[in-house]
Amino acid sequence: MNEKEKLFNGGVLTEARKGAIEPPRDLWENKKNGLVIIECPQRIPCNPCHTSCPTGAVKAFKDINDQPEIDYEKCTGCARCVAVCPGLACFVVDLTWGGDGVALMKLPYEMLPLPQEGETVDCLNRIGNTVSKGKIVKVLEPMHDRTMVVHVEVPRDLVMDIRTIRVVKQA
Amino acid sequence: MSATLEAASLGCHVTLVDSDLALGGQLIKQTHKFFGSKDERAGTRGFKISEILLEELNSYKGTVEVHTNCTATGFYKEDGVVSCVIGEDEYFRIKPEKIVMATGAQERLLPFPNNHLPGVYGAGAVQTLMNVYGVVPGKKVLMVGAGNIGLIVSYQLMQAGVEIAGIVEAMDKVGGYWVHAAKTRRLGVPIYLRHTIREALGDKIVEGAVIQEIDDRFQPTGKEIKIDADVICMAVGLTPTCELLWQAGCEMVFVPQLCGHVAQRDLFMRTSHKDIWVAGDASGIEEASAAMVEGRIAGVGVAKALGHGEASEHSGRLEEFKRRLADLRGGEVGQKICQGISCCTVNEWGV
Ligand SMILES: Cc1cc2nc3c(=O)[nH]c(=O)nc-3n(C[C@H](O)[C@H](O)[C@H](O)COP(=O)(O)OP(=O)(O)OC[C@H]3O[C@@H](n4cnc5c(N)ncnc54)[C@H](O)[C@@H]3O)c2cc1C
């Protein structure tokens, strides 16, 4: 088992795989409200990303165990799948948002305390290291089921690293 | 609950006994959202699912009798009597025409030096304390086992503000769903693959643990690592609870893929005892989604045997439930389950 395999086997995505790919760049750069990134590389019996998708962007599953496939043309970045996915494996990234060098991420969040709008938080990568600060733009609870979708402004070059946030305790 | 609902919907009278204070089994502790499809209420949190089932049960007030805090303590195969105890001293006997045994599972534990110290828990206990009673079990937890239970309980501990010192896993990959591992990893929790716990540290209570790398024959090889923790939580697997099935003399087989001894069953989940059905984790460790469908199948089986409902209704429902089970079992983990089930399923019991 090499280092990369070891990381992956412990739940860390190290490269694109079936069920965990990057959206096509040219479409992504100009897509207002962003496109979804799903990181779900294992065959498991689960399909709410598809059944909750209002536009059919997450394609129908032939077998409920299939990894999700996305029709990016249809994705509106609505982040419903972000709110619904039991595996917290859906993320939306809007590259058209804001000024130079920033992007907006819509991330699932189920921890306490909740971040507040305008607050500065830590942005964590797939192994929990703080890679930057981010600014909270919005905190929504789309399904009214305690899974929050946090909109956070992050450095644009880190959108493929950042996967969650941590509220920094004020002293 | 599912077996009761199905049998009641076909016209059976059902007495449901559960040793817990509330119905729902493991579901009442599951604060995370479930996988699966819409049919199995994917995306709904476990405890919500048990609330939904409970509400459904309430619509059968006339035909379903429920006893909680009530343990079925024995099955007497001479006359088919089941003895039950409510609380600690109220005792009654009941002689049902048919029985579904859906007694769930028991946790396995690991032997290691000092595992008697206060602070060494099973994951089920931690989850019950935390999610049923609102009691935080400690400040810093070492989780042993990266199956779904270890991963999910770790995540839930973090939600309760408890630090996870690490998750130790003997295999070279996590046994639970990859996405569950990913969501704990991104919160900074280390997962030690190919590691095991060597001993608990501490004098009167747990103060830490020593973990160590192991080779593919599970022999310790690597260096020992000392971990600070006040709780060691074991999530190293479950085994079906099947004492009553043994008592009844049901034909049992040991099936590793189903995590222990299980009763032979036919397609309706009927055991070799003509009046006893089995369902859920008691028939093989799997998932709530599958357990609920199996319960439904057993419920139909019982109704059929009692002559409630039409034959076409029975076969129609069975087909539908079989399709749902096949969907649930189509993945990586499901393959193993299917192998296991094929080792203990008979097409029909010879009469
Ligand atoms: C941490 C954790 C996370 C899980 N996550 C998921 C998930 O995301 N998705 C999923 O599908 N599944 C999940 N599961 C698995 C799921 O909870 C179980 O598979 C499911 O609860 C099994 O249902 P059951 O009815 O067979 O057993 P149980 O839920 O264990 O119920 C058995 C019941 O029988 C009672 N009982 C036992 N013996 C007796 C007796 N002699 N007399 C009276 N009553 C008795 C017990 O008190 C209990 O209430 C998870 C399990 C755990 C522990």
Coordinates of C-alpha atoms and ligand atoms in Angstrom, one line a residue:
Chain A
M1 CA 0.0 0.0 0.0
N2 CA 1.7 3.3 -1.1
E3 CA 1.0 6.6 0.6
K4 CA -1.6 7.7 -1.9
E5 CA -3.6 4.4 -1.5
K6 CA -3.3 4.6 2.2
L7 CA -4.7 8.1 2.3
F8 CA -7.6 7.1 0.0
N9 CA -8.4 4.0 2.0
G10 CA -8.7 6.2 5.0
G11 CA -11.2 8.6 3.4
V12 CA -9.0 11.2 1.7
L13 CA -9.5 11.9 -2.0
T14 CA -6.1 12.1 -3.6
E15 CA -7.1 12.3 -7.3
A16 CA -10.1 12.3 -9.5
R17 CA -12.0 9.0 -9.6
K18 CA -15.3 7.7 -10.8
G19 CA -17.9 9.4 -8.7
A20 CA -15.4 12.2 -7.7
I21 CA -14.5 14.4 -10.6
E22 CA -13.9 18.1 -11.2
P23 CA -16.4 20.0 -13.3
P24 CA -15.2 21.0 -16.8
R25 CA -13.2 24.3 -16.3
D26 CA -14.6 26.3 -19.2
L27 CA -18.2 25.8 -18.2
W28 CA -17.4 26.2 -14.5
E29 CA -15.5 29.6 -14.9
N30 CA -18.7 31.2 -16.3
K31 CA -21.4 29.4 -14.5
K32 CA -23.3 31.8 -12.3
N33 CA -24.2 30.3 -8.9
G34 CA -21.6 27.6 -9.4
L35 CA -21.4 23.9 -10.2
V36 CA -21.6 20.9 -7.9
I37 CA -18.6 18.7 -7.0
I38 CA -19.5 15.3 -5.6
E39 CA -16.9 13.2 -3.9
C40 CA -18.5 9.8 -3.7
P41 CA -16.1 7.3 -5.2
Q42 CA -17.4 4.1 -3.6
R43 CA -20.4 2.0 -4.7
I44 CA -22.9 2.3 -1.9
P45 CA -26.7 2.0 -2.0
C46 CA -27.7 5.6 -1.9
N47 CA -29.3 8.1 -4.3
P48 CA -30.7 11.2 -2.7
C49 CA -28.4 13.4 -4.7
H50 CA -30.3 12.3 -7.8
T51 CA -33.8 12.1 -6.3
S52 CA -33.5 15.6 -4.8
C53 CA -32.0 17.3 -7.9
P54 CA -34.6 19.6 -9.3
T55 CA -33.0 19.9 -12.8
G56 CA -31.9 16.3 -13.4
A57 CA -28.2 17.4 -13.3
V58 CA -27.4 14.4 -11.1
K59 CA -28.3 11.7 -13.6
A60 CA -30.7 8.9 -12.9
F61 CA -29.0 5.8 -11.4
K62 CA -29.2 2.6 -13.3
D63 CA -28.4 0.8 -10.1
I64 CA -28.8 2.6 -6.8
N65 CA -25.3 1.6 -6.0
D66 CA -23.8 3.5 -8.9
Q67 CA -21.5 6.4 -8.3
P68 CA -23.2 9.7 -9.2
E69 CA -22.7 11.2 -12.6
I70 CA -23.4 14.8 -13.4
D71 CA -24.7 16.6 -16.4
Y72 CA -23.0 19.9 -15.7
E73 CA -25.0 21.8 -18.3
K74 CA -28.1 21.2 -16.2
C75 CA -26.5 22.0 -12.8
T76 CA -27.7 25.4 -11.4
G77 CA -25.6 25.3 -8.3
C78 CA -28.8 25.3 -6.1
A79 CA -27.0 23.2 -3.5
R80 CA -30.1 21.1 -2.7
C81 CA -27.9 17.9 -2.9
V82 CA -25.5 19.6 -0.5
A83 CA -28.2 19.8 2.0
V84 CA -29.6 16.3 1.4
C85 CA -26.5 14.0 0.9
P86 CA -26.2 11.8 4.0
G87 CA -22.5 11.4 3.3
L88 CA -21.9 15.2 3.3
A89 CA -20.2 14.6 -0.1
C90 CA -21.6 17.3 -2.2
F91 CA -20.1 20.8 -2.5
V92 CA -20.9 23.7 -4.8
V93 CA -18.3 26.0 -6.0
D94 CA -19.2 29.3 -7.7
L95 CA -16.2 30.7 -9.5
T96 CA -18.1 33.8 -10.8
W97 CA -18.7 35.1 -7.4
G98 CA -17.1 38.2 -5.9
G99 CA -13.9 40.0 -6.9
D100 CA -10.5 38.9 -7.9
G101 CA -9.0 35.9 -6.4
V102 CA -12.1 34.7 -4.5
A103 CA -14.8 32.2 -5.0
L104 CA -17.9 31.1 -3.2
M105 CA -18.3 27.6 -1.7
K106 CA -21.5 26.1 -0.5
L107 CA -20.6 23.5 2.1
P108 CA -22.6 21.2 4.3
Y109 CA -22.2 21.8 8.0
E110 CA -23.6 19.9 11.0
M111 CA -21.4 21.2 13.9
L112 CA -22.0 23.7 16.6
P113 CA -21.6 26.6 17.1
L114 CA -23.1 27.8 13.8
P115 CA -21.1 30.4 12.1
Q116 CA -22.7 33.9 11.7
E117 CA -22.9 35.9 8.6
G118 CA -19.9 38.1 8.1
E119 CA -17.8 36.0 10.5
T120 CA -14.3 34.9 9.6
V121 CA -13.8 31.1 9.9
D122 CA -11.0 28.6 9.3
C123 CA -11.2 26.7 6.1
L124 CA -10.1 23.1 6.4
N125 CA -8.8 20.7 3.7
R126 CA -9.6 17.0 3.4
I127 CA -7.4 16.1 6.3
G128 CA -8.5 18.9 8.6
N129 CA -5.6 21.2 8.2
T130 CA -6.4 24.9 8.2
V131 CA -5.4 26.2 4.7
S132 CA -7.0 29.7 4.8
K133 CA -9.5 32.0 6.4
G134 CA -12.9 32.4 4.8
K135 CA -15.7 34.8 5.2
I136 CA -19.3 33.6 5.9
V137 CA -21.7 35.0 3.4
K138 CA -24.9 33.1 4.4
V139 CA -26.0 30.2 6.6
L140 CA -29.0 28.4 5.3
E141 CA -31.0 25.4 6.5
P142 CA -32.7 24.4 3.2
M143 CA -34.4 21.2 4.4
H144 CA -35.1 22.4 7.9
D145 CA -33.4 19.3 9.2
R146 CA -30.3 20.7 11.0
T147 CA -28.0 20.3 8.1
M148 CA -26.8 23.7 7.2
V149 CA -25.5 24.9 3.9
V150 CA -22.8 27.4 4.6
H151 CA -21.9 29.9 1.9
V152 CA -18.3 31.0 2.5
E153 CA -16.0 33.2 0.5
V154 CA -12.6 31.5 0.0
P155 CA -9.4 32.0 -2.0
R156 CA -10.2 30.9 -5.5
D157 CA -7.1 28.8 -5.9
L158 CA -8.1 26.6 -2.9
V159 CA -11.5 25.5 -4.0
M160 CA -10.3 22.0 -4.7
D161 CA -8.7 21.8 -1.3
I162 CA -11.2 23.3 1.1
R163 CA -13.9 20.9 2.2
T164 CA -15.2 22.3 5.5
I165 CA -15.0 25.2 7.9
R166 CA -14.3 25.6 11.5
V167 CA -15.8 28.3 13.7
V168 CA -12.9 29.9 15.5
K169 CA -13.7 30.4 19.2
Q170 CA -13.5 34.0 20.2
A171 CA -11.5 34.4 23.4
Chain B
M1 CA -41.9 -2.6 14.3
S2 CA -41.9 -3.3 10.6
A3 CA -42.9 -6.9 11.0
T4 CA -45.8 -5.8 13.3
L5 CA -46.9 -3.1 10.8
E6 CA -47.0 -5.5 7.9
A7 CA -48.7 -8.3 9.8
A8 CA -51.2 -5.9 11.2
S9 CA -51.9 -4.3 7.9
L10 CA -53.0 -7.8 6.7
G11 CA -55.3 -8.3 9.6
C12 CA -53.1 -10.1 12.3
H13 CA -53.4 -9.3 16.0
V14 CA -49.9 -8.5 17.2
T15 CA -48.3 -8.3 20.6
L16 CA -45.0 -6.4 20.4
V17 CA -42.6 -6.6 23.3
D18 CA -39.3 -4.7 23.5
S19 CA -36.9 -4.7 26.4
D20 CA -36.0 -1.0 25.8
L21 CA -37.9 1.9 27.3
A22 CA -38.9 3.1 23.9
L23 CA -39.6 1.3 20.6
G24 CA -37.2 1.9 17.8
G25 CA -34.2 -0.3 18.6
Q26 CA -30.9 1.2 17.4
L27 CA -32.8 3.8 15.4
I28 CA -33.5 6.0 18.4
K29 CA -29.8 6.7 18.8
Q30 CA -29.1 7.4 15.1
T31 CA -28.9 11.2 14.7
H32 CA -27.3 10.9 11.3
K33 CA -29.1 10.8 8.0
F34 CA -29.6 7.4 6.5
F35 CA -28.4 6.1 3.1
G36 CA -30.5 4.1 0.7
S37 CA -33.4 5.1 -1.5
K38 CA -36.6 7.0 -0.9
D39 CA -38.4 3.7 -0.1
E40 CA -36.1 3.3 2.9
R41 CA -36.3 7.0 3.8
A42 CA -32.8 7.9 2.7
G43 CA -31.7 11.3 3.8
T44 CA -33.9 11.0 7.0
R45 CA -32.2 10.8 10.3
G46 CA -32.5 7.5 12.1
F47 CA -34.5 8.6 15.1
K48 CA -37.0 10.3 12.7
I49 CA -37.5 7.0 11.0
S50 CA -38.5 5.4 14.3
E51 CA -40.9 8.2 15.0
I52 CA -42.5 7.6 11.6
L53 CA -42.9 3.9 12.3
L54 CA -44.3 4.6 15.8
E55 CA -46.9 6.9 14.3
E56 CA -47.8 4.2 11.8
L57 CA -48.2 1.7 14.7
N58 CA -50.5 4.1 16.5
S59 CA -53.0 3.6 13.7
Y60 CA -53.4 0.0 14.7
K61 CA -54.4 0.7 18.3
G62 CA -57.2 -2.0 18.2
T63 CA -55.1 -4.8 16.9
V64 CA -51.5 -4.1 18.1
E65 CA -50.6 -4.3 21.8
V66 CA -47.2 -2.9 22.7
H67 CA -45.2 -3.6 25.8
T68 CA -42.0 -1.7 26.3
N69 CA -39.5 -2.3 29.1
C70 CA -40.5 -5.9 28.6
T71 CA -38.0 -8.7 27.9
A72 CA -38.9 -12.0 26.4
T73 CA -36.8 -14.1 28.7
G74 CA -37.5 -17.6 27.4
F75 CA -39.2 -19.7 24.8
Y76 CA -40.5 -23.1 25.9
K77 CA -40.5 -25.4 23.0
E78 CA -42.6 -28.1 24.7
D79 CA -45.7 -25.9 24.6
G80 CA -44.6 -22.8 22.6
V81 CA -45.0 -20.5 25.6
V82 CA -42.9 -17.3 25.8
S83 CA -42.1 -15.9 29.2
C84 CA -41.8 -12.1 29.6
V85 CA -40.7 -9.8 32.3
I86 CA -41.9 -6.2 32.5
G87 CA -39.3 -4.1 34.4
E88 CA -37.8 -6.3 37.1
D89 CA -40.7 -8.0 38.7
E90 CA -43.9 -8.2 36.6
Y91 CA -44.0 -11.5 34.9
F92 CA -46.4 -12.9 32.3
R93 CA -46.6 -15.8 29.9
I94 CA -48.0 -15.7 26.4
K95 CA -48.6 -18.3 23.8
P96 CA -48.6 -16.7 20.4
E97 CA -49.6 -18.7 17.3
K98 CA -46.6 -17.3 15.5
I99 CA -43.5 -15.4 16.6
V100 CA -41.1 -13.0 14.8
M101 CA -37.8 -12.8 16.6
A102 CA -36.2 -9.5 15.8
T103 CA -33.9 -9.2 18.8
G104 CA -31.1 -7.2 17.0
A105 CA -27.5 -7.6 17.9
Q106 CA -24.9 -7.5 20.6
E107 CA -21.5 -5.7 20.5
R108 CA -18.3 -7.6 20.3
L109 CA -15.4 -6.5 22.5
L110 CA -11.7 -6.9 22.3
P111 CA -9.4 -8.4 24.9
F112 CA -6.4 -6.2 25.9
P113 CA -4.6 -5.4 29.1
N114 CA -6.6 -3.0 31.3
N115 CA -9.8 -3.2 29.3
H116 CA -11.6 -3.4 32.6
L117 CA -10.8 0.2 33.4
P118 CA -13.7 2.7 33.7
G119 CA -13.6 4.6 30.4
V120 CA -13.5 1.6 28.2
Y121 CA -16.9 1.5 26.4
G122 CA -18.7 -0.2 23.6
A123 CA -19.8 2.2 20.9
G124 CA -23.4 1.3 21.6
A125 CA -23.0 2.5 25.2
V126 CA -21.4 5.7 24.2
Q127 CA -24.1 6.4 21.6
T128 CA -26.9 5.6 24.1
L129 CA -25.4 7.8 26.8
M130 CA -24.9 10.6 24.4
N131 CA -27.9 10.5 22.1
V132 CA -30.6 9.0 24.3
Y133 CA -29.6 10.5 27.7
G134 CA -27.6 13.6 26.7
V135 CA -24.6 12.5 28.7
V136 CA -21.1 13.3 27.4
P137 CA -18.9 10.2 28.0
G138 CA -15.6 12.0 28.2
K139 CA -13.4 14.7 26.8
K140 CA -11.1 12.8 24.4
V141 CA -11.9 9.5 22.8
L142 CA -9.9 6.8 21.0
M143 CA -12.2 4.9 18.7
V144 CA -11.3 1.3 17.9
G145 CA -12.8 0.3 14.6
A146 CA -13.5 2.2 11.4
G147 CA -16.6 0.4 10.3
N148 CA -19.7 2.5 9.9
I149 CA -20.4 2.4 13.6
G150 CA -16.9 3.6 14.6
L151 CA -17.0 6.3 11.9
I152 CA -20.5 7.6 12.7
V153 CA -20.1 7.5 16.5
S154 CA -16.9 9.5 16.1
Y155 CA -18.6 12.1 14.0
Q156 CA -21.5 12.3 16.5
L157 CA -19.0 12.6 19.4
M158 CA -17.5 15.6 17.6
Q159 CA -20.9 17.1 17.1
A160 CA -21.3 16.8 20.9
G161 CA -18.0 18.7 21.3
V162 CA -15.9 15.7 22.2
E163 CA -12.4 15.4 20.7
I164 CA -11.5 12.3 18.8
A165 CA -7.9 11.4 19.4
G166 CA -7.9 8.9 16.5
I167 CA -9.6 6.0 14.9
V168 CA -7.7 2.7 14.9
E169 CA -8.5 0.1 12.2
A170 CA -6.9 -3.3 11.8
M171 CA -7.7 -3.6 8.1
D172 CA -5.9 -1.7 5.3
K173 CA -9.0 0.3 4.5
V174 CA -12.0 1.7 6.4
G175 CA -14.7 -0.9 6.7
G176 CA -17.5 1.7 6.7
Y177 CA -18.6 3.9 3.9
W178 CA -15.8 6.0 2.4
V179 CA -17.9 9.2 2.7
H180 CA -18.3 8.7 6.5
A181 CA -14.5 8.4 6.8
A182 CA -14.1 11.5 4.6
K183 CA -16.3 13.6 6.8
T184 CA -14.4 12.7 10.0
R185 CA -11.0 13.1 8.2
R186 CA -11.8 16.6 7.1
L187 CA -12.4 17.6 10.7
G188 CA -8.9 16.6 11.5
V189 CA -9.3 13.1 12.9
P190 CA -6.4 10.7 12.1
I191 CA -7.4 7.2 11.0
Y192 CA -4.7 4.6 11.8
L193 CA -5.1 1.9 9.2
R194 CA -3.5 -1.5 10.0
H195 CA -3.2 -0.6 13.6
T196 CA -4.6 -2.2 16.8
I197 CA -4.9 -1.3 20.4
R198 CA -2.3 -3.0 22.6
E199 CA -3.3 -1.8 26.0
A200 CA -5.2 0.8 27.9
L201 CA -3.2 3.1 30.1
G202 CA -4.2 4.4 33.5
D203 CA -4.4 3.4 37.1
K204 CA -8.0 3.8 38.3
I205 CA -9.5 5.2 35.1
V206 CA -8.4 5.3 31.4
E207 CA -5.8 7.9 30.8
G208 CA -4.6 6.8 27.4
A209 CA -3.8 3.9 25.2
V210 CA -1.0 2.3 23.3
I211 CA -1.7 1.5 19.7
Q212 CA 0.6 -0.4 17.3
E213 CA 0.9 -1.1 13.6
I214 CA 0.2 -4.7 12.6
D215 CA 1.1 -6.8 9.5
D216 CA -1.3 -8.6 7.2
R217 CA -1.3 -11.5 9.6
F218 CA -2.3 -9.2 12.4
Q219 CA 1.0 -9.5 14.1
P220 CA 2.4 -6.4 15.8
T221 CA 5.3 -4.9 13.7
G222 CA 5.6 -1.2 13.9
K223 CA 6.4 1.1 16.6
E224 CA 4.1 1.7 19.5
I225 CA 2.3 5.0 19.7
K226 CA 1.0 6.4 22.9
I227 CA -2.4 8.2 22.7
D228 CA -3.9 10.5 25.3
A229 CA -7.6 9.8 25.9
D230 CA -10.0 9.4 28.7
V231 CA -12.4 7.1 26.7
I232 CA -11.6 4.1 24.6
C233 CA -14.6 3.3 22.5
M234 CA -14.8 -0.1 20.8
A235 CA -16.7 -0.4 17.6
V236 CA -15.3 -3.7 16.4
G237 CA -18.5 -5.3 15.2
L238 CA -21.8 -6.8 16.2
T239 CA -23.0 -10.4 16.4
P240 CA -26.7 -11.5 16.1
T241 CA -28.7 -11.9 19.3
C242 CA -30.1 -15.4 18.9
E243 CA -30.5 -17.0 22.3
L244 CA -34.3 -17.4 21.9
L245 CA -33.7 -19.0 18.5
W246 CA -31.3 -21.5 20.0
Q247 CA -33.9 -22.2 22.8
A248 CA -36.5 -22.9 20.2
G249 CA -34.3 -25.4 18.5
C250 CA -34.2 -23.6 15.2
E251 CA -31.5 -24.9 12.8
M252 CA -28.6 -22.5 13.2
V253 CA -25.5 -22.0 11.1
F254 CA -22.3 -20.0 11.6
V255 CA -22.0 -17.5 8.8
P256 CA -19.0 -15.3 9.0
Q257 CA -20.4 -12.8 6.5
L258 CA -23.4 -12.3 8.7
C259 CA -21.2 -12.0 11.8
G260 CA -22.2 -15.1 13.8
H261 CA -24.7 -17.9 14.2
V262 CA -27.9 -17.3 12.4
A263 CA -31.1 -19.2 11.9
Q264 CA -31.7 -21.0 8.6
R265 CA -34.6 -19.3 6.9
D266 CA -36.8 -19.5 3.8
L267 CA -37.7 -16.7 1.5
F268 CA -40.3 -15.4 3.9
M269 CA -37.8 -15.4 6.8
R270 CA -39.4 -18.5 8.4
T271 CA -37.0 -20.6 10.4
S272 CA -36.9 -24.4 10.6
H273 CA -39.4 -24.0 13.5
K274 CA -42.7 -23.7 11.7
D275 CA -44.0 -21.0 14.1
I276 CA -40.9 -18.8 14.2
W277 CA -39.7 -16.1 11.9
V278 CA -36.6 -14.0 12.1
A279 CA -35.7 -10.5 10.8
G280 CA -33.2 -7.7 11.1
D281 CA -29.8 -7.9 12.7
A282 CA -30.9 -11.1 14.6
S283 CA -30.8 -12.8 11.2
G284 CA -27.5 -11.4 10.2
I285 CA -25.7 -8.1 10.8
E286 CA -26.6 -5.6 8.1
E287 CA -28.4 -2.3 8.2
A288 CA -31.6 -0.8 9.4
S289 CA -32.8 -0.2 5.8
A290 CA -32.5 -4.0 5.1
A291 CA -33.7 -4.9 8.6
M292 CA -36.9 -3.0 8.0
V293 CA -37.6 -4.7 4.7
E294 CA -36.9 -8.1 6.2
G295 CA -39.3 -7.3 9.0
R296 CA -41.9 -6.5 6.4
I297 CA -41.2 -9.8 4.7
A298 CA -41.5 -11.7 8.0
G299 CA -44.8 -9.9 8.7
V300 CA -46.2 -11.0 5.4
G301 CA -45.0 -14.5 6.0
V302 CA -46.8 -14.7 9.4
A303 CA -50.0 -13.3 8.0
K304 CA -49.8 -15.8 5.2
A305 CA -49.3 -18.7 7.6
L306 CA -52.3 -17.5 9.7
G307 CA -54.5 -17.2 6.6
H308 CA -54.8 -13.4 6.6
G309 CA -54.8 -11.7 3.2
E310 CA -55.0 -13.1 -0.3
A311 CA -52.3 -15.3 -1.8
S312 CA -51.7 -12.7 -4.6
E313 CA -51.3 -10.0 -2.0
H314 CA -48.6 -12.1 -0.2
S315 CA -46.7 -12.9 -3.4
G316 CA -47.0 -9.3 -4.7
R317 CA -45.6 -7.8 -1.5
L318 CA -42.9 -10.4 -1.3
E319 CA -41.7 -9.6 -4.8
E320 CA -41.7 -5.9 -4.1
F321 CA -39.7 -6.3 -0.8
K322 CA -37.3 -8.7 -2.5
R323 CA -36.6 -6.1 -5.2
R324 CA -35.9 -3.5 -2.5
L325 CA -33.5 -5.8 -0.7
A326 CA -31.7 -6.6 -4.0
D327 CA -31.3 -2.9 -4.6
L328 CA -29.9 -2.3 -1.1
R329 CA -27.5 -5.2 -1.5
G330 CA -26.1 -4.4 -4.9
G331 CA -23.0 -2.5 -3.6
E332 CA -19.6 -3.6 -2.4
V333 CA -20.8 -4.4 1.1
G334 CA -24.0 -6.0 -0.1
Q335 CA -22.1 -8.6 -2.1
K336 CA -20.7 -10.1 1.2
I337 CA -24.2 -10.0 2.7
C338 CA -25.6 -11.9 -0.3
Q339 CA -22.9 -14.6 0.0
G340 CA -23.8 -15.0 3.6
I341 CA -27.5 -15.2 3.1
S342 CA -27.1 -17.8 0.4
C343 CA -25.4 -20.0 3.1
C344 CA -28.5 -20.0 5.3
T345 CA -31.5 -19.7 3.0
V346 CA -33.6 -22.6 1.9
N347 CA -36.2 -22.2 -0.8
E348 CA -38.9 -23.9 1.1
W349 CA -39.1 -26.0 4.3
G350 CA -40.1 -29.6 3.5
V351 CA -43.3 -30.2 5.5
Ligands
LIG1 C1 -23.8 3.7 15.2 C2 -24.7 3.0 14.3 C3 -25.0 3.6 13.0 C4 -25.8 3.0 12.1 N1 -26.1 3.6 11.0 C5 -26.9 3.0 10.1 C6 -27.3 3.7 8.9 O1 -26.8 4.8 8.6 N2 -28.1 3.1 8.0 C7 -28.7 1.9 8.3 O2 -29.5 1.4 7.5 N3 -28.3 1.2 9.4 C8 -27.5 1.8 10.3 N4 -27.2 1.1 11.5 C9 -27.7 -0.3 11.7 C10 -29.0 -0.3 12.2 O3 -29.2 0.5 13.4 C11 -29.4 -1.8 12.6 O4 -29.0 -2.6 11.5 C12 -30.9 -1.9 12.9 O5 -31.2 -1.1 14.0 C13 -31.2 -3.3 13.1 O6 -32.6 -3.4 13.5 P1 -33.2 -4.6 14.3 O7 -34.6 -4.2 14.5 O8 -32.8 -5.8 13.7 O9 -32.4 -4.5 15.7 P2 -32.3 -3.4 16.8 O10 -32.5 -2.0 16.3 O11 -31.1 -3.7 17.6 O12 -33.6 -3.7 17.7 C14 -33.7 -4.9 18.5 C15 -34.6 -4.6 19.6 O13 -34.9 -5.8 20.2 C16 -35.0 -5.6 21.6 N5 -34.7 -6.9 22.2 C17 -33.6 -7.7 22.1 N6 -33.8 -8.8 22.8 C18 -35.0 -8.8 23.4 C19 -35.8 -9.7 24.2 N7 -35.3 -10.8 24.6 N8 -37.0 -9.3 24.6 C20 -37.5 -8.1 24.2 N9 -36.9 -7.2 23.4 C21 -35.6 -7.5 23.0 C22 -33.9 -4.6 21.9 O14 -34.1 -3.8 23.1 C23 -34.1 -3.7 20.7 O15 -34.9 -2.6 20.9 C24 -26.4 1.7 12.4 C25 -26.1 1.1 13.6 C26 -25.3 1.7 14.6 C27 -25.0 1.1 15.9

